[in-house]
PDB file of C-alpha atoms in Angstrom:
ATOM      1  CA  UNK C   1     -35.417   0.415  18.572  1.00  0.00           C
ATOM      2  CA  UNK C   2     -34.715   4.130  19.172  1.00  0.00           C
ATOM      3  CA  UNK C   3     -34.566   4.779  15.441  1.00  0.00           C
ATOM      4  CA  UNK C   4     -38.013   3.346  14.908  1.00  0.00           C
ATOM      5  CA  UNK C   5     -39.439   5.919  17.251  1.00  0.00           C
ATOM      6  CA  UNK C   6     -38.070   8.837  15.176  1.00  0.00           C
ATOM      7  CA  UNK C   7     -40.221  10.709  12.732  1.00  0.00           C
ATOM      8  CA  UNK C   8     -39.148  10.577   9.081  1.00  0.00           C
ATOM      9  CA  UNK C   9     -37.845  14.165   9.277  1.00  0.00           C
ATOM     10  CA  UNK C  10     -35.845  13.392  12.434  1.00  0.00           C
ATOM     11  CA  UNK C  11     -34.421  10.195  10.898  1.00  0.00           C
ATOM     12  CA  UNK C  12     -33.314  12.147   7.821  1.00  0.00           C
ATOM     13  CA  UNK C  13     -31.700  14.821  10.007  1.00  0.00           C
ATOM     14  CA  UNK C  14     -29.846  12.110  11.968  1.00  0.00           C
ATOM     15  CA  UNK C  15     -28.628  10.457   8.771  1.00  0.00           C
ATOM     16  CA  UNK C  16     -27.425  13.768   7.299  1.00  0.00           C
ATOM     17  CA  UNK C  17     -25.543  14.574  10.500  1.00  0.00           C
ATOM     18  CA  UNK C  18     -23.328  11.522  10.211  1.00  0.00           C
ATOM     19  CA  UNK C  19     -19.832  12.349   9.032  1.00  0.00           C
ATOM     20  CA  UNK C  20     -18.145   9.716   6.927  1.00  0.00           C
ATOM     21  CA  UNK C  21     -14.369   9.707   6.817  1.00  0.00           C
ATOM     22  CA  UNK C  22     -13.010   9.708   3.266  1.00  0.00           C
ATOM     23  CA  UNK C  23     -11.668   6.365   2.093  1.00  0.00           C
ATOM     24  CA  UNK C  24      -7.933   6.036   1.784  1.00  0.00           C
ATOM     25  CA  UNK C  25      -6.987   6.676  -1.813  1.00  0.00           C
ATOM     26  CA  UNK C  26      -4.823   3.906  -3.178  1.00  0.00           C
ATOM     27  CA  UNK C  27      -3.223   4.490  -6.538  1.00  0.00           C
ATOM     28  CA  UNK C  28      -4.067   1.943  -9.224  1.00  0.00           C
ATOM     29  CA  UNK C  29      -0.573   0.557  -9.551  1.00  0.00           C
ATOM     30  CA  UNK C  30      -1.183  -3.158  -9.599  1.00  0.00           C
ATOM     31  CA  UNK C  31       1.325  -3.898  -6.851  1.00  0.00           C
ATOM     32  CA  UNK C  32       0.549  -6.689  -4.398  1.00  0.00           C
ATOM     33  CA  UNK C  33       0.631  -6.107  -0.641  1.00  0.00           C
ATOM     34  CA  UNK C  34       3.963  -8.008  -0.508  1.00  0.00           C
ATOM     35  CA  UNK C  35       5.400  -5.848  -3.321  1.00  0.00           C
ATOM     36  CA  UNK C  36       4.402  -2.707  -1.446  1.00  0.00           C
ATOM     37  CA  UNK C  37       6.064  -4.089   1.669  1.00  0.00           C
ATOM     38  CA  UNK C  38       9.256  -4.751  -0.312  1.00  0.00           C
ATOM     39  CA  UNK C  39       9.053  -1.350  -1.999  1.00  0.00           C
ATOM     40  CA  UNK C  40       8.899   0.349   1.404  1.00  0.00           C
ATOM     41  CA  UNK C  41      11.953  -1.615   2.547  1.00  0.00           C
ATOM     42  CA  UNK C  42      13.779  -0.635  -0.648  1.00  0.00           C
ATOM     43  CA  UNK C  43      12.992   3.010   0.010  1.00  0.00           C
ATOM     44  CA  UNK C  44      14.478   2.567   3.484  1.00  0.00           C
ATOM     45  CA  UNK C  45      17.711   1.582   1.724  1.00  0.00           C
ATOM     46  CA  UNK C  46      17.660  -2.066   2.715  1.00  0.00           C
ATOM     47  CA  UNK C  47      19.475  -4.522   0.441  1.00  0.00           C
ATOM     48  CA  UNK C  48      17.732  -7.656  -0.835  1.00  0.00           C
ATOM     49  CA  UNK C  49      19.409  -9.889   1.741  1.00  0.00           C
ATOM     50  CA  UNK C  50      18.163  -7.748   4.647  1.00  0.00           C
ATOM     51  CA  UNK C  51      14.637  -7.582   3.173  1.00  0.00           C
ATOM     52  CA  UNK C  52      14.674 -11.355   2.804  1.00  0.00           C
ATOM     53  CA  UNK C  53      15.714 -11.869   6.402  1.00  0.00           C
ATOM     54  CA  UNK C  54      13.050  -9.504   7.759  1.00  0.00           C
ATOM     55  CA  UNK C  55      10.255 -11.059   5.694  1.00  0.00           C
ATOM     56  CA  UNK C  56      11.421 -14.670   6.124  1.00  0.00           C
ATOM     57  CA  UNK C  57      11.670 -15.244   2.385  1.00  0.00           C
ATOM     58  CA  UNK C  58      14.595 -16.093   0.150  1.00  0.00           C
ATOM     59  CA  UNK C  59      16.827 -13.483  -1.434  1.00  0.00           C
ATOM     60  CA  UNK C  60      15.803 -14.803  -4.852  1.00  0.00           C
ATOM     61  CA  UNK C  61      12.139 -14.242  -3.997  1.00  0.00           C
ATOM     62  CA  UNK C  62      12.938 -10.647  -3.045  1.00  0.00           C
ATOM     63  CA  UNK C  63      14.800 -10.185  -6.330  1.00  0.00           C
ATOM     64  CA  UNK C  64      11.792 -11.525  -8.198  1.00  0.00           C
ATOM     65  CA  UNK C  65       9.479  -9.142  -6.393  1.00  0.00           C
ATOM     66  CA  UNK C  66      11.844  -6.245  -7.135  1.00  0.00           C
ATOM     67  CA  UNK C  67      11.801  -7.117 -10.835  1.00  0.00           C
ATOM     68  CA  UNK C  68       7.983  -7.349 -10.762  1.00  0.00           C
ATOM     69  CA  UNK C  69       7.830  -3.921  -9.120  1.00  0.00           C
ATOM     70  CA  UNK C  70      10.079  -2.463 -11.789  1.00  0.00           C
ATOM     71  CA  UNK C  71       7.970  -4.003 -14.540  1.00  0.00           C
ATOM     72  CA  UNK C  72       4.627  -2.894 -13.096  1.00  0.00           C
ATOM     73  CA  UNK C  73       5.849   0.660 -12.544  1.00  0.00           C
ATOM     74  CA  UNK C  74       7.818   0.925 -15.781  1.00  0.00           C
ATOM     75  CA  UNK C  75      11.059   1.812 -13.976  1.00  0.00           C
ATOM     76  CA  UNK C  76      14.531   0.290 -13.767  1.00  0.00           C
ATOM     77  CA  UNK C  77      16.194   1.398 -10.536  1.00  0.00           C
ATOM     78  CA  UNK C  78      15.735   1.602  -6.790  1.00  0.00           C
ATOM     79  CA  UNK C  79      16.038   5.393  -6.995  1.00  0.00           C
ATOM     80  CA  UNK C  80      13.167   5.539  -9.465  1.00  0.00           C
ATOM     81  CA  UNK C  81      11.177   3.148  -7.261  1.00  0.00           C
ATOM     82  CA  UNK C  82      11.770   5.419  -4.281  1.00  0.00           C
ATOM     83  CA  UNK C  83      10.723   8.518  -6.192  1.00  0.00           C
ATOM     84  CA  UNK C  84       7.584   6.757  -7.410  1.00  0.00           C
ATOM     85  CA  UNK C  85       6.740   5.578  -3.872  1.00  0.00           C
ATOM     86  CA  UNK C  86       7.045   9.108  -2.486  1.00  0.00           C
ATOM     87  CA  UNK C  87       5.021  10.656  -5.311  1.00  0.00           C
ATOM     88  CA  UNK C  88       2.246   8.109  -4.823  1.00  0.00           C
ATOM     89  CA  UNK C  89       2.094   8.229  -1.040  1.00  0.00           C
ATOM     90  CA  UNK C  90       3.361   4.695  -0.487  1.00  0.00           C
ATOM     91  CA  UNK C  91       5.958   5.911   2.022  1.00  0.00           C
TER      92      UNK C  91
END
């Protein structure tokens, strides 16, 4: 109701005064939310069995996610995954 009482010039001034926070930049990596969760745990140095226990999934499922992460990122080791995660602001 208050906005309807503003003149066009005042409404434009109000609109221009609004500050919009920049959106979080997410790299286009193709990782799922679960894969990012597992990647963060890997970077923390957790083995598959510990990741599985924390996420209530099987160790085999974790291993599958790890292989998917490697494939999507074009890497072949946890060290490379950690370096990628740091470079891309995942951790």
